[in-house]
PDB file of C-alpha atoms and ligand atoms in Angstrom:
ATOM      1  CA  UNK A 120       0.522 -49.516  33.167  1.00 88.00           C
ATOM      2  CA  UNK A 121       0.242 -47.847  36.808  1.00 94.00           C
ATOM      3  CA  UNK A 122       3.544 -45.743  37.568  1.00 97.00           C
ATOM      4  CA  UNK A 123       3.465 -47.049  40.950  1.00 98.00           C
ATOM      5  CA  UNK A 124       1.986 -50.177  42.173  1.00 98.00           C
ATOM      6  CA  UNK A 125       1.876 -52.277  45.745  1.00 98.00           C
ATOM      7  CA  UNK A 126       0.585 -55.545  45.447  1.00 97.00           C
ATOM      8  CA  UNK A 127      -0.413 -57.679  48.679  1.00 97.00           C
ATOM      9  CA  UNK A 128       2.655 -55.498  50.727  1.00 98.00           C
ATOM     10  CA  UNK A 129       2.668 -56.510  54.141  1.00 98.00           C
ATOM     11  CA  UNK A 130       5.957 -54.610  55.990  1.00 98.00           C
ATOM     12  CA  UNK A 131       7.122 -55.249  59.663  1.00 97.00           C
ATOM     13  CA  UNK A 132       8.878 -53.491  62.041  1.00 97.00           C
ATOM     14  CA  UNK A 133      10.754 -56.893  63.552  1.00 94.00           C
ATOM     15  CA  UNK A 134       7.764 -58.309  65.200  1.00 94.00           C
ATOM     16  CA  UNK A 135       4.939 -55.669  64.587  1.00 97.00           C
ATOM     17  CA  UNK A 136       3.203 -56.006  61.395  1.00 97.00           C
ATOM     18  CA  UNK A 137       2.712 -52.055  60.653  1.00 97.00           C
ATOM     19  CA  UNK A 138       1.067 -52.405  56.782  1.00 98.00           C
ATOM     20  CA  UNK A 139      -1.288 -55.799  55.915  1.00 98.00           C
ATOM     21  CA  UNK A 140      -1.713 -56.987  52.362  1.00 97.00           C
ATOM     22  CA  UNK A 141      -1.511 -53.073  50.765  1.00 98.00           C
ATOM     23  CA  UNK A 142      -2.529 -53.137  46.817  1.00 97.00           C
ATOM     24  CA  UNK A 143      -2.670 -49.401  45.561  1.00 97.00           C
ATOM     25  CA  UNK A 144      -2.090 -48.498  41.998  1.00 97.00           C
ATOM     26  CA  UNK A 145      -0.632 -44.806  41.203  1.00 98.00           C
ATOM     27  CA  UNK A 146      -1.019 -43.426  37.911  1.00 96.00           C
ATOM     28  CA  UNK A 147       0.968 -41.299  36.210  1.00 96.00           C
ATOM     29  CA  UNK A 148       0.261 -37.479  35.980  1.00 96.00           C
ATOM     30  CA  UNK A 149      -2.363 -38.064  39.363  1.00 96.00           C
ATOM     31  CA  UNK A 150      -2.204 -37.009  42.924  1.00 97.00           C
ATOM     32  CA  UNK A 151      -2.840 -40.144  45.103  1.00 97.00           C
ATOM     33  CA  UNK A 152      -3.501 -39.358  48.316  1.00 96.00           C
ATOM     34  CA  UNK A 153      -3.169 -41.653  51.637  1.00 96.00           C
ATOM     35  CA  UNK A 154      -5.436 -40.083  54.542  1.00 95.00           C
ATOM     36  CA  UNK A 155      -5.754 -42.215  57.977  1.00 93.00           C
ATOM     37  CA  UNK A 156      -5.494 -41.369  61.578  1.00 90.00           C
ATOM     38  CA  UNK A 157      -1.788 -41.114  63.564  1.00 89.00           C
ATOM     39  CA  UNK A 158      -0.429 -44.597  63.614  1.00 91.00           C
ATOM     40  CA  UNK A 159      -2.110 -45.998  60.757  1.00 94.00           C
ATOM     41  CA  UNK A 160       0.811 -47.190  58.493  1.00 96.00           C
ATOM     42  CA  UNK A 161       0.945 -44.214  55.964  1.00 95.00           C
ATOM     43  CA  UNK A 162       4.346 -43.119  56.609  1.00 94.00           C
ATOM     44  CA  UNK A 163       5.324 -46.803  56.631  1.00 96.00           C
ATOM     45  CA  UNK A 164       4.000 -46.811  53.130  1.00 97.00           C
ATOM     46  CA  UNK A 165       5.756 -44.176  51.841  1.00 96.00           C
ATOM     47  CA  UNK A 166       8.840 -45.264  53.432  1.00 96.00           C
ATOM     48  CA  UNK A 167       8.435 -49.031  51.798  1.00 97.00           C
ATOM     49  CA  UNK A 168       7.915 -46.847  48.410  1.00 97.00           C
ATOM     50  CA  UNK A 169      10.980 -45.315  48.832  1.00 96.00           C
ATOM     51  CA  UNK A 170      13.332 -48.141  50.082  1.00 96.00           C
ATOM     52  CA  UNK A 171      14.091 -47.432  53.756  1.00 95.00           C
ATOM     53  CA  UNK A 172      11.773 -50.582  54.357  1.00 96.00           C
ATOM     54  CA  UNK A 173      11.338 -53.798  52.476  1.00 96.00           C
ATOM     55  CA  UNK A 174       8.351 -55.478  52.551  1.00 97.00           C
ATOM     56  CA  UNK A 175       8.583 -59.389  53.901  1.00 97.00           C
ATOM     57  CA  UNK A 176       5.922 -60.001  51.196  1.00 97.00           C
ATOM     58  CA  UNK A 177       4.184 -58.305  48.473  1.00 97.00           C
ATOM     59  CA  UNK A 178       5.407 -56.389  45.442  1.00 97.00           C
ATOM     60  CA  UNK A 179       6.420 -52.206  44.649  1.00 98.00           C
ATOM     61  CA  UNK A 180       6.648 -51.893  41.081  1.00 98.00           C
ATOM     62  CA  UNK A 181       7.526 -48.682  39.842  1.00 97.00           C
ATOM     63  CA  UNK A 182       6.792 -48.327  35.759  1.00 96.00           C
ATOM     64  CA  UNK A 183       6.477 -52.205  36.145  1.00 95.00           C
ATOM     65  CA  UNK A 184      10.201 -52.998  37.492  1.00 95.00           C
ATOM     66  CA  UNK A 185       9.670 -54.939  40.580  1.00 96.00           C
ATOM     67  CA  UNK A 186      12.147 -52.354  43.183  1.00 96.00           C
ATOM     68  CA  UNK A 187      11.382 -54.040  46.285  1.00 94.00           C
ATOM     69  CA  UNK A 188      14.922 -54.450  47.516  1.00 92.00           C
ATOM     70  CA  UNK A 189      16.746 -51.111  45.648  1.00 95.00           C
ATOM     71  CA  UNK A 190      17.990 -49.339  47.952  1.00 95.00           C
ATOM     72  CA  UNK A 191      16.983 -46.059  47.927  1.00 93.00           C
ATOM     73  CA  UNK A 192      19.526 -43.867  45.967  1.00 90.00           C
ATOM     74  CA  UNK A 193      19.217 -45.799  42.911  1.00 93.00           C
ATOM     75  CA  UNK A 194      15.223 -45.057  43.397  1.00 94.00           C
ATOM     76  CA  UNK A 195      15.918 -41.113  43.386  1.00 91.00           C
ATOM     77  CA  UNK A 196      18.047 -42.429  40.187  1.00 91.00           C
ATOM     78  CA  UNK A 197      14.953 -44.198  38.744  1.00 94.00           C
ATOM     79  CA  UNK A 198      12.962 -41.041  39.788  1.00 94.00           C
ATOM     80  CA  UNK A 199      11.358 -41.637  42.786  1.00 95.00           C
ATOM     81  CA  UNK A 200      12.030 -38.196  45.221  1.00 94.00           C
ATOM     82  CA  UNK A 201      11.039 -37.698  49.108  1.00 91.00           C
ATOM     83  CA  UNK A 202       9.632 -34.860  51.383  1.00 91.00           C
ATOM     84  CA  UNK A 203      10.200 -36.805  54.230  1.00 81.00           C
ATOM     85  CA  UNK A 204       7.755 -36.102  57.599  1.00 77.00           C
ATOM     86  CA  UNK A 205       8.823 -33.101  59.653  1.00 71.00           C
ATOM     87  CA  UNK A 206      10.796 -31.283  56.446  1.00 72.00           C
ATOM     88  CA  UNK A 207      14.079 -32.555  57.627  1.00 84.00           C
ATOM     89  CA  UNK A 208      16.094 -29.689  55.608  1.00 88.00           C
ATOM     90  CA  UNK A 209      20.140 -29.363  56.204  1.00 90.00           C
ATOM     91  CA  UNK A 210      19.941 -26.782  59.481  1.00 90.00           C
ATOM     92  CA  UNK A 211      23.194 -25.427  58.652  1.00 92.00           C
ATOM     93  CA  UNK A 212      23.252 -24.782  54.565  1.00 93.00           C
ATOM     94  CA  UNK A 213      21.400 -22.142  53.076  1.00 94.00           C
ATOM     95  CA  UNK A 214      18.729 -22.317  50.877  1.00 96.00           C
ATOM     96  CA  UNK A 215      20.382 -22.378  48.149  1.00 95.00           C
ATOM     97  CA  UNK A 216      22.571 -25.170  49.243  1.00 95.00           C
ATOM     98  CA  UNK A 217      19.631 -27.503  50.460  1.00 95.00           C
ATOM     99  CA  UNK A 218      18.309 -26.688  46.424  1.00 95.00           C
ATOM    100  CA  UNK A 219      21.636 -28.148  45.269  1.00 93.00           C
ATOM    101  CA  UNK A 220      21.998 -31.336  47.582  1.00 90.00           C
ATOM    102  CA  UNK A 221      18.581 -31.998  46.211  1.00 86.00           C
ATOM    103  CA  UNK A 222      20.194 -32.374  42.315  1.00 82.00           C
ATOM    104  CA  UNK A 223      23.173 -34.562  43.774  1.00 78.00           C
ATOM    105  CA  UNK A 224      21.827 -37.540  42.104  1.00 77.00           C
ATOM    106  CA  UNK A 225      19.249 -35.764  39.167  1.00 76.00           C
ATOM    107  CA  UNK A 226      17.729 -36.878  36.413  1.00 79.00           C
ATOM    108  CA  UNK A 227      17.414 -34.664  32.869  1.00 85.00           C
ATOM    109  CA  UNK A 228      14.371 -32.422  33.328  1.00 86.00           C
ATOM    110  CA  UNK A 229      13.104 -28.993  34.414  1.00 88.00           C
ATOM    111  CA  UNK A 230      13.721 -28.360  37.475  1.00 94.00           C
ATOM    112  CA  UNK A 231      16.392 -25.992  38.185  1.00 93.00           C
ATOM    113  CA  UNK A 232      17.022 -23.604  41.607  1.00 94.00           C
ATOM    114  CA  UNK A 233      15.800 -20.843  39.499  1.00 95.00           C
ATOM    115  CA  UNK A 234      12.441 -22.631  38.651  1.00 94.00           C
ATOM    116  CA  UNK A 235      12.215 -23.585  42.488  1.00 95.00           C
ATOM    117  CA  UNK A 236      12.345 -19.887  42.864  1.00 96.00           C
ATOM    118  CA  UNK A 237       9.784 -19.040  40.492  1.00 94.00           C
ATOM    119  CA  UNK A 238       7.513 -21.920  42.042  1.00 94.00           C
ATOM    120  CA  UNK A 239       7.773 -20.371  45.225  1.00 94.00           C
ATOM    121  CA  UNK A 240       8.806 -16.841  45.307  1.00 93.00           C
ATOM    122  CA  UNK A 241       8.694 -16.701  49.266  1.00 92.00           C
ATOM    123  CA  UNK A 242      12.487 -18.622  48.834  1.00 94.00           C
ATOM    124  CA  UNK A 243      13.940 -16.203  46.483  1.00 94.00           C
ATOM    125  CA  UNK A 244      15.032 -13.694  48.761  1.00 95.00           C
ATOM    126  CA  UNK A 245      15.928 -16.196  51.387  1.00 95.00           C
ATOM    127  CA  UNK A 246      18.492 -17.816  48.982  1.00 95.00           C
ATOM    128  CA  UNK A 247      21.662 -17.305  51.147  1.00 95.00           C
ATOM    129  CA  UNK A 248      20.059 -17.388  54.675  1.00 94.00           C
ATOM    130  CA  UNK A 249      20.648 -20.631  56.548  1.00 93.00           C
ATOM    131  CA  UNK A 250      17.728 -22.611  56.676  1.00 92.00           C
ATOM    132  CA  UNK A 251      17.542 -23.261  60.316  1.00 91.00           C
ATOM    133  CA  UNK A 252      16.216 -19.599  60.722  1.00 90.00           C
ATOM    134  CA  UNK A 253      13.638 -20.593  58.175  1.00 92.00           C
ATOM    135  CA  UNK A 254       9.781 -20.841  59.453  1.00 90.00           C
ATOM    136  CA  UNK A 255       7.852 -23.667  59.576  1.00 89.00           C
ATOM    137  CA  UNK A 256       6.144 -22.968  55.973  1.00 89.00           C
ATOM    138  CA  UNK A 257       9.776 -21.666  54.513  1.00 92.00           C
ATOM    139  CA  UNK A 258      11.068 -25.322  55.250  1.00 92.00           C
ATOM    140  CA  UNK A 259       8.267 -27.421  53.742  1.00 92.00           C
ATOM    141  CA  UNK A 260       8.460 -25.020  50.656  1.00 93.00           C
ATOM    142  CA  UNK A 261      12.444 -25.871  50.528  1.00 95.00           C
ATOM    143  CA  UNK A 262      11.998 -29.630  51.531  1.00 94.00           C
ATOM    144  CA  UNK A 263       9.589 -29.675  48.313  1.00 94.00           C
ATOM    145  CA  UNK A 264      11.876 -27.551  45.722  1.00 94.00           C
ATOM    146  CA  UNK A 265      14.840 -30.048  46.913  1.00 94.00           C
ATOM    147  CA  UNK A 266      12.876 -33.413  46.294  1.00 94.00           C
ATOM    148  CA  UNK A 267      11.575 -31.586  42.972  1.00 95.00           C
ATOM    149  CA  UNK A 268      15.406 -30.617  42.159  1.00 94.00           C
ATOM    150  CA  UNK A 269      16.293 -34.631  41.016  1.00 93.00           C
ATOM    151  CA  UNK A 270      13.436 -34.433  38.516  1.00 93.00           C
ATOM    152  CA  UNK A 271      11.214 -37.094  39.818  1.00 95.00           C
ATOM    153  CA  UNK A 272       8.741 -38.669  38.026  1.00 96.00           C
ATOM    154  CA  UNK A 273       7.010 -39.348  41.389  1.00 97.00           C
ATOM    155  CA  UNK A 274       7.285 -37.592  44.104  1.00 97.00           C
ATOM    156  CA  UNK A 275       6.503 -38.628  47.902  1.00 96.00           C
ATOM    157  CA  UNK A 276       5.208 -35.683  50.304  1.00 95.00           C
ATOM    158  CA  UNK A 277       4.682 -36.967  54.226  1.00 93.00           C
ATOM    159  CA  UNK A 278       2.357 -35.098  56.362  1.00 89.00           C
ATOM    160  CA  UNK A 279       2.404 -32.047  53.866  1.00 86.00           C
ATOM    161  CA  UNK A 280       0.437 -29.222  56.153  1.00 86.00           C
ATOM    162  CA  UNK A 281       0.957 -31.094  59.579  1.00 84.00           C
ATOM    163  CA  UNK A 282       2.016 -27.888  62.071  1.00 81.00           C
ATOM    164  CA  UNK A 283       1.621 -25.011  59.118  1.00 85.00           C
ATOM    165  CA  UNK A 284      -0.750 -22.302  58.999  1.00 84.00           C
ATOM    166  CA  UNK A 285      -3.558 -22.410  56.734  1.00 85.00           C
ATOM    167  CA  UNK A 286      -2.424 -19.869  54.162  1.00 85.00           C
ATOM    168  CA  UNK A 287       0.626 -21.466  53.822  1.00 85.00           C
ATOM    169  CA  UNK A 288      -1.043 -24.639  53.340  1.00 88.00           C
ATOM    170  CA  UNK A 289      -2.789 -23.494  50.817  1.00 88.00           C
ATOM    171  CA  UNK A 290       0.561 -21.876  48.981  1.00 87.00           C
ATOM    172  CA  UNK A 291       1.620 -25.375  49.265  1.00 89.00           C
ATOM    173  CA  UNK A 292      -1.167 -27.214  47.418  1.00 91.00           C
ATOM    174  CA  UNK A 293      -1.366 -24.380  45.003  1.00 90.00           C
ATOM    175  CA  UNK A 294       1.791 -25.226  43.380  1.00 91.00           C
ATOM    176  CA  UNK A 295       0.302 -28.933  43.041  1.00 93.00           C
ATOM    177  CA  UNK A 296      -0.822 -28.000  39.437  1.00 94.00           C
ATOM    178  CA  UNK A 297       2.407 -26.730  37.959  1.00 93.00           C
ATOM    179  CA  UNK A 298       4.402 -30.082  38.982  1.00 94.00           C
ATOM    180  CA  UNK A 299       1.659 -32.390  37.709  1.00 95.00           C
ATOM    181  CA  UNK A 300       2.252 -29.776  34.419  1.00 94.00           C
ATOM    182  CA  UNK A 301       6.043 -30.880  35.132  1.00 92.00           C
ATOM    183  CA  UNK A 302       5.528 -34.121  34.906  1.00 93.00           C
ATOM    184  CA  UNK A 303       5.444 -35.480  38.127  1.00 95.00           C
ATOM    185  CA  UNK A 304       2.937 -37.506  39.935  1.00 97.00           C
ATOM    186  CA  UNK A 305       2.508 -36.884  43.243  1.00 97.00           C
ATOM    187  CA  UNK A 306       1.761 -39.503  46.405  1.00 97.00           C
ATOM    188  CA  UNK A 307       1.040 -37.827  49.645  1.00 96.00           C
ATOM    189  CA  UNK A 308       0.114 -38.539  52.927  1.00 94.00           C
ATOM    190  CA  UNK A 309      -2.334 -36.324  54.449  1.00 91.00           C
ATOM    191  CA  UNK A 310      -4.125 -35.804  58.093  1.00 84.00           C
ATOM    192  CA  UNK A 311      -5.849 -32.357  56.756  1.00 80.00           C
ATOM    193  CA  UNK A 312      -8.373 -34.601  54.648  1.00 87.00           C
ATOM    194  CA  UNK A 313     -10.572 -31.828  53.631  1.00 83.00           C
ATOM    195  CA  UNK A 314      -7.802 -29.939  51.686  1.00 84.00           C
ATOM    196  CA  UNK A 315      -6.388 -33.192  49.831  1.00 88.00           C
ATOM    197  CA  UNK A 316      -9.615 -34.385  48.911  1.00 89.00           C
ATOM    198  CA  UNK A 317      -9.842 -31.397  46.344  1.00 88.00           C
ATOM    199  CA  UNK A 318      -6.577 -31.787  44.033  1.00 91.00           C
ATOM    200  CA  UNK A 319      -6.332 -35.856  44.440  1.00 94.00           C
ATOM    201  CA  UNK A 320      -7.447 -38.119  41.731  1.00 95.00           C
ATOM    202  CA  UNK A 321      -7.893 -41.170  43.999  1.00 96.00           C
ATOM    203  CA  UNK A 322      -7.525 -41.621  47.898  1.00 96.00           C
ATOM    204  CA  UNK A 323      -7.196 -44.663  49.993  1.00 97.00           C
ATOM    205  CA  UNK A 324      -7.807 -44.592  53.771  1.00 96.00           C
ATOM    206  CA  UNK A 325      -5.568 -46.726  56.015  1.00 96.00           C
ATOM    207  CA  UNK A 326      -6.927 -47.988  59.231  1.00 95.00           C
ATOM    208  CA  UNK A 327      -4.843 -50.016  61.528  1.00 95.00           C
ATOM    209  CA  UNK A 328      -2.063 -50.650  59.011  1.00 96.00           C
ATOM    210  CA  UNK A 329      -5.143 -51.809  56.478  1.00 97.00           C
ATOM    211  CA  UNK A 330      -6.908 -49.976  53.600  1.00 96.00           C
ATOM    212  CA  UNK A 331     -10.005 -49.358  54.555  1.00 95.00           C
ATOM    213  CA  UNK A 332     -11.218 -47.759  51.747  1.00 95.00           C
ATOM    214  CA  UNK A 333     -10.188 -46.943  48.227  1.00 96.00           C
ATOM    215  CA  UNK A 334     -11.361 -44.892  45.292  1.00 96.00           C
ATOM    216  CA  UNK A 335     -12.386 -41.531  43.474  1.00 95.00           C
ATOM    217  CA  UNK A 336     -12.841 -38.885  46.554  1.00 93.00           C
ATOM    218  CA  UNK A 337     -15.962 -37.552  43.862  1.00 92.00           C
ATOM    219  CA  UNK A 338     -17.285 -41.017  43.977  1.00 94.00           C
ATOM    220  CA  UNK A 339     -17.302 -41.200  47.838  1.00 93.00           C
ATOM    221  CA  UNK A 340     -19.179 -40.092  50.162  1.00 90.00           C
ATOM    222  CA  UNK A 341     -18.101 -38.154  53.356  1.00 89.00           C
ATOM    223  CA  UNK A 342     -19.825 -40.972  55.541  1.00 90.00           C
ATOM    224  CA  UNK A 343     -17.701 -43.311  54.219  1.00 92.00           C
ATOM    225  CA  UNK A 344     -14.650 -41.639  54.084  1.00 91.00           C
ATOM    226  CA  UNK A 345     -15.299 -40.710  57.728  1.00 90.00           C
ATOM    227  CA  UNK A 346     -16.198 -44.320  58.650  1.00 90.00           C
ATOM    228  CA  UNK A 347     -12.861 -45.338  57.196  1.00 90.00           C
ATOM    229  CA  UNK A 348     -10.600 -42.730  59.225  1.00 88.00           C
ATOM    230  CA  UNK A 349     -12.153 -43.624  62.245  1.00 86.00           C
ATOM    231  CA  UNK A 350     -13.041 -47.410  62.356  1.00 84.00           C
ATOM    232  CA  UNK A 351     -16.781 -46.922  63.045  1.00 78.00           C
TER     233      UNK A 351
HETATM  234  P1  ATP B 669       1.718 -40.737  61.758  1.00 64.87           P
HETATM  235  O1  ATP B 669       0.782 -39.763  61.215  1.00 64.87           O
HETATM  236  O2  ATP B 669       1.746 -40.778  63.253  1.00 64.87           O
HETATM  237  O3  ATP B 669       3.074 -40.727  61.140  1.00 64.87           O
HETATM  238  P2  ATP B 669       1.236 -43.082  60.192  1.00 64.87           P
HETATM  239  O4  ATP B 669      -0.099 -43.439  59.639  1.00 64.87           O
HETATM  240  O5  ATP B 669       2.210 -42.514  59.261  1.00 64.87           O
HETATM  241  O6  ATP B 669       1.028 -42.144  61.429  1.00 64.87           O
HETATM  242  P3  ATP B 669       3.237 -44.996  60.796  1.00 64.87           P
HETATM  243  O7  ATP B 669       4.237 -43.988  61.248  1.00 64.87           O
HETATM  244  O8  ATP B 669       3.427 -45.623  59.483  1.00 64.87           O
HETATM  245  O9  ATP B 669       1.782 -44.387  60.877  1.00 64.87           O
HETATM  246  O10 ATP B 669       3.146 -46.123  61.925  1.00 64.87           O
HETATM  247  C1  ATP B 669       2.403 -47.315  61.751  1.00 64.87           C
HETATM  248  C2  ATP B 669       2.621 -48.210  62.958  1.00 64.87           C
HETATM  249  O11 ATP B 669       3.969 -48.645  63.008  1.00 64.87           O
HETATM  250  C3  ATP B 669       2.347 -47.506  64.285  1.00 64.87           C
HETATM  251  O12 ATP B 669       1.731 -48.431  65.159  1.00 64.87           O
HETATM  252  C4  ATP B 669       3.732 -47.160  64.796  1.00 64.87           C
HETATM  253  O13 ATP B 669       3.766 -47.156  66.213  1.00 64.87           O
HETATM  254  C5  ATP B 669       4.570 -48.289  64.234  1.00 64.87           C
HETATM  255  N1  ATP B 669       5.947 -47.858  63.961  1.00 64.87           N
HETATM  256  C6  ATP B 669       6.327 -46.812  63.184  1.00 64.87           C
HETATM  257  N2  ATP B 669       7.668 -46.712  63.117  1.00 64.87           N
HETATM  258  C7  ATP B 669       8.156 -47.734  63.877  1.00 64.87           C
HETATM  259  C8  ATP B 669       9.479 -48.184  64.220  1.00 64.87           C
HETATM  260  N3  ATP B 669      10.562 -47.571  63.742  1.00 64.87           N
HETATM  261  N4  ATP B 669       9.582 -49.253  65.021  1.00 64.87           N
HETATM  262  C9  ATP B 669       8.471 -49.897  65.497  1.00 64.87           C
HETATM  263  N5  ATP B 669       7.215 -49.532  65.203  1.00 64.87           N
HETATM  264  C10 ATP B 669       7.052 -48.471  64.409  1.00 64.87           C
END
């Protein structure tokens, strides 16, 4: 059984249909990643995945319990944990404090503030300064360590390196590894499609609110991957 699955999800935004008939199948222990042009439905995906939409038809099954209406605390219960677009950290609390807001509603597990630390050094000495003085790179590192503090078993990253310099990018998807090692699965939305391409297990390309294309990023080739982002 898939950890995550969407079966024929279409989602709406009142009138505008933003995501037709979307069937995607996550599987435990993998990084899935969504790639697709601005405007293409992926953060409407993740957003459906973690309850702050409901589909008007279609299925999300997480570990085969059909959660299309739970609201979205009782999903962080279940396990399911969001970097939302844009980092969206608590400007006012410290680091520290944006670590512990992340455990309000944990699960049993590993991750602690001091493994957050260890995962990314570049926090620990940052601990007690607020986090609105944090850079760009600080605050996706923080928004990560306080989705990973509630001990998902999946966790959702939007728009991971959108705005951050390369080598902080690459700090980023280094620590990939350690939480699949954790125990966590990870679905993210990407626009940097070369760096994704390398740690993810299986992509699909949305187009227009469509998948375009599906599969194993070794199995496909960068014509059609291209194709698919673009619409030609
Ligand atoms: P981006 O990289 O820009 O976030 P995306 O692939 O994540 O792109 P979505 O944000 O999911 O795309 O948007 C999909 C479609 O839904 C777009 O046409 C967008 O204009 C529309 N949309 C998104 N949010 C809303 C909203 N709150 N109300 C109405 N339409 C919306």
């Amino acid at each position: 059984m898939s950890l995550l699955e969407l079966e024929g999800v279409n989602v709406f935004y009142e009138d505008f249909q933003a995501l037709y008939d979307i069937t995607i199948s996550v599987e435990e222990g993998e990084v899935f990643a969504c790639i697709g042009a601005n405007g293409a439905g992926k953060s409407t995906m993740l957003k459906t995945v973690a309850g702050l939409l409901i589909p008007r038809e279609g299925r999300v099954l997480f570990d085969g319990q059909p959660i299309n209406t739970m609201p979205p605390y009782k999903r962080v219960e279940l396990g399911i944990s969001s970097v939302p677009e844009g980092r969206r950290v608590f400007p006012s609390l410290t680091v520290h404090e944006n670590l512990l807001m992340g455990a309000y509603r944990k699960r049993k597990g590993p991750w602690t503030a001091d493994a957050i630390y260890e995962l990314f050094p570049l926090l620990q000495p940052l601990r007690r300064r607020q986090a609105s003085g944090l850079s760009g790179g600080e605050q996706q590192a923080l928004a990560i360590g306080r989705a990973l503090m509630a001990n998902p078993r999946l966790i959702l990253m939007d728009e991971v390196s959108l705005g951050l310099a390369p080598v902080v990018i690459k700090r980023i998807y280094e620590a990939f590894p350690t939480l699949l090692e954790n125990g966590c699965t990870i679905l993210v939305v990407e626009q940097d499609v070369q760096h994704v391409l390398t740690v993810a297990g299986h992509v699909a390309c949305f187009l227009e609110g469509r998948i375009a294309l599906q599969g194993i990023p070794s199995e496909l080739s960068n014509e059609q991957i291209t194709a698919a982002y673009f619409g030609v």
